[in-house]
Amino acid sequence: TGGVKMTATVLYQLSDARTRFAKCLKINLTPGDHANLQTIQSLLKSHQGQCVVQITYSNIDAKAAINLGQQWRVEPCDELLNVLTELLEPDRVGLCY
């Protein structure tokens, strides 16, 4: 009707598209998250995959972003993202495409 057309060549389930195209899982941590570190570590280990995990840590004096090693790569599934956003806050967990 408006003259715009689109043709899809492949359709993905949202979870499949996320796993295939997500380049990085970003997690923002602060000193107040110290009590949650073991839980976060367990979550990351139980969802191993190919997506890079980047931790951004900030306190009143400094801020740093660190890409974790290959052994910490994850599959960015709904379960992992939901638990992380409940544990931290939704705006402190995100995916980069």
mmCIF file of C-alpha atoms in Angstrom:
data_model
loop_
_atom_site.group_PDB
_atom_site.id
_atom_site.type_symbol
_atom_site.label_atom_id
_atom_site.label_comp_id
_atom_site.label_asym_id
_atom_site.label_seq_id
_atom_site.Cartn_x
_atom_site.Cartn_y
_atom_site.Cartn_z
ATOM 1 C CA THR A 1 0.000 0.000 0.000
ATOM 2 C CA GLY A 2 2.879 2.374 0.698
ATOM 3 C CA GLY A 3 5.106 1.006 -2.050
ATOM 4 C CA VAL A 4 7.497 -0.744 0.371
ATOM 5 C CA LYS A 5 8.137 -4.459 -0.132
ATOM 6 C CA MET A 6 10.185 -6.981 1.795
ATOM 7 C CA THR A 7 11.164 -10.523 0.950
ATOM 8 C CA ALA A 8 12.388 -12.917 3.621
ATOM 9 C CA THR A 9 14.792 -15.667 2.660
ATOM 10 C CA VAL A 10 15.083 -17.234 6.122
ATOM 11 C CA LEU A 11 12.891 -17.120 9.210
ATOM 12 C CA TYR A 12 14.297 -17.855 12.666
ATOM 13 C CA GLN A 13 12.740 -18.464 16.039
ATOM 14 C CA LEU A 14 13.753 -15.594 18.315
ATOM 15 C CA SER A 15 15.940 -17.866 20.452
ATOM 16 C CA ASP A 16 17.673 -19.302 17.362
ATOM 17 C CA ALA A 17 18.291 -15.826 15.919
ATOM 18 C CA ARG A 18 19.705 -14.641 19.224
ATOM 19 C CA THR A 19 22.093 -17.614 19.417
ATOM 20 C CA ARG A 20 23.175 -17.200 15.802
ATOM 21 C CA PHE A 21 23.620 -13.420 15.641
ATOM 22 C CA ALA A 22 24.458 -12.192 19.169
ATOM 23 C CA LYS A 23 28.111 -11.132 19.298
ATOM 24 C CA CYS A 24 28.385 -10.282 22.981
ATOM 25 C CA LEU A 25 26.523 -10.587 26.281
ATOM 26 C CA LYS A 26 27.212 -7.465 28.337
ATOM 27 C CA ILE A 27 26.888 -7.552 32.112
ATOM 28 C CA ASN A 28 27.385 -4.365 34.133
ATOM 29 C CA LEU A 29 28.617 -4.957 37.687
ATOM 30 C CA THR A 30 29.211 -2.677 40.655
ATOM 31 C CA PRO A 31 30.781 -3.223 44.098
ATOM 32 C CA GLY A 32 27.305 -4.035 45.437
ATOM 33 C CA ASP A 33 27.162 -7.155 43.269
ATOM 34 C CA HIS A 34 29.883 -8.971 45.227
ATOM 35 C CA ALA A 35 27.329 -11.272 46.877
ATOM 36 C CA ASN A 36 25.988 -12.353 43.460
ATOM 37 C CA LEU A 37 29.321 -13.250 41.836
ATOM 38 C CA GLN A 38 29.134 -16.981 42.605
ATOM 39 C CA THR A 39 25.596 -17.163 41.246
ATOM 40 C CA ILE A 40 26.621 -15.321 38.073
ATOM 41 C CA GLN A 41 29.620 -17.614 37.677
ATOM 42 C CA SER A 42 27.404 -20.719 38.019
ATOM 43 C CA LEU A 43 24.914 -19.337 35.507
ATOM 44 C CA LEU A 44 27.601 -18.658 32.937
ATOM 45 C CA LYS A 45 29.136 -22.116 33.381
ATOM 46 C CA SER A 46 25.764 -23.852 33.037
ATOM 47 C CA HIS A 47 24.946 -22.061 29.742
ATOM 48 C CA GLN A 48 28.139 -22.609 27.746
ATOM 49 C CA GLY A 49 28.080 -21.625 24.088
ATOM 50 C CA GLN A 50 29.793 -19.352 21.567
ATOM 51 C CA CYS A 51 28.714 -15.848 22.641
ATOM 52 C CA VAL A 52 31.428 -13.661 24.191
ATOM 53 C CA VAL A 53 30.744 -12.343 27.709
ATOM 54 C CA GLN A 54 31.858 -8.806 28.498
ATOM 55 C CA ILE A 55 31.867 -7.589 32.086
ATOM 56 C CA THR A 56 31.791 -3.856 32.673
ATOM 57 C CA TYR A 57 32.754 -3.060 36.250
ATOM 58 C CA SER A 58 32.469 0.405 37.698
ATOM 59 C CA ASN A 59 32.930 1.976 41.109
ATOM 60 C CA ILE A 60 33.356 5.588 42.234
ATOM 61 C CA ASP A 61 36.989 5.677 41.111
ATOM 62 C CA ALA A 62 37.117 3.753 37.843
ATOM 63 C CA LYS A 63 35.317 1.834 35.118
ATOM 64 C CA ALA A 64 36.619 -1.059 33.002
ATOM 65 C CA ALA A 65 35.241 -3.417 30.368
ATOM 66 C CA ILE A 66 36.738 -6.894 30.196
ATOM 67 C CA ASN A 67 35.967 -9.662 27.704
ATOM 68 C CA LEU A 68 36.049 -12.973 29.528
ATOM 69 C CA GLY A 69 38.047 -15.893 28.114
ATOM 70 C CA GLN A 70 36.718 -18.492 25.716
ATOM 71 C CA GLN A 71 35.821 -20.891 28.535
ATOM 72 C CA TRP A 72 33.225 -18.327 29.711
ATOM 73 C CA ARG A 73 31.335 -18.024 26.421
ATOM 74 C CA VAL A 74 27.617 -18.663 26.719
ATOM 75 C CA GLU A 75 24.497 -19.532 24.806
ATOM 76 C CA PRO A 76 22.309 -16.413 25.197
ATOM 77 C CA CYS A 77 19.079 -18.328 25.875
ATOM 78 C CA ASP A 78 15.923 -16.958 27.496
ATOM 79 C CA GLU A 79 16.611 -18.730 30.778
ATOM 80 C CA LEU A 80 20.078 -17.186 31.187
ATOM 81 C CA LEU A 81 18.900 -13.688 30.274
ATOM 82 C CA ASN A 82 15.845 -13.887 32.537
ATOM 83 C CA VAL A 83 17.804 -15.051 35.580
ATOM 84 C CA LEU A 84 20.525 -12.424 35.042
ATOM 85 C CA THR A 85 17.994 -9.602 34.683
ATOM 86 C CA GLU A 86 16.194 -10.748 37.842
ATOM 87 C CA LEU A 87 19.470 -11.020 39.741
ATOM 88 C CA LEU A 88 20.806 -7.649 38.602
ATOM 89 C CA GLU A 89 18.509 -5.217 36.781
ATOM 90 C CA PRO A 90 17.198 -5.301 33.196
ATOM 91 C CA ASP A 91 19.287 -2.292 32.152
ATOM 92 C CA ARG A 92 22.497 -3.978 33.390
ATOM 93 C CA VAL A 93 22.241 -7.028 31.113
ATOM 94 C CA GLY A 94 22.157 -6.818 27.341
ATOM 95 C CA LEU A 95 23.140 -8.353 24.035
ATOM 96 C CA CYS A 96 25.141 -6.739 21.252
ATOM 97 C CA TYR A 97 24.466 -7.775 17.687
#
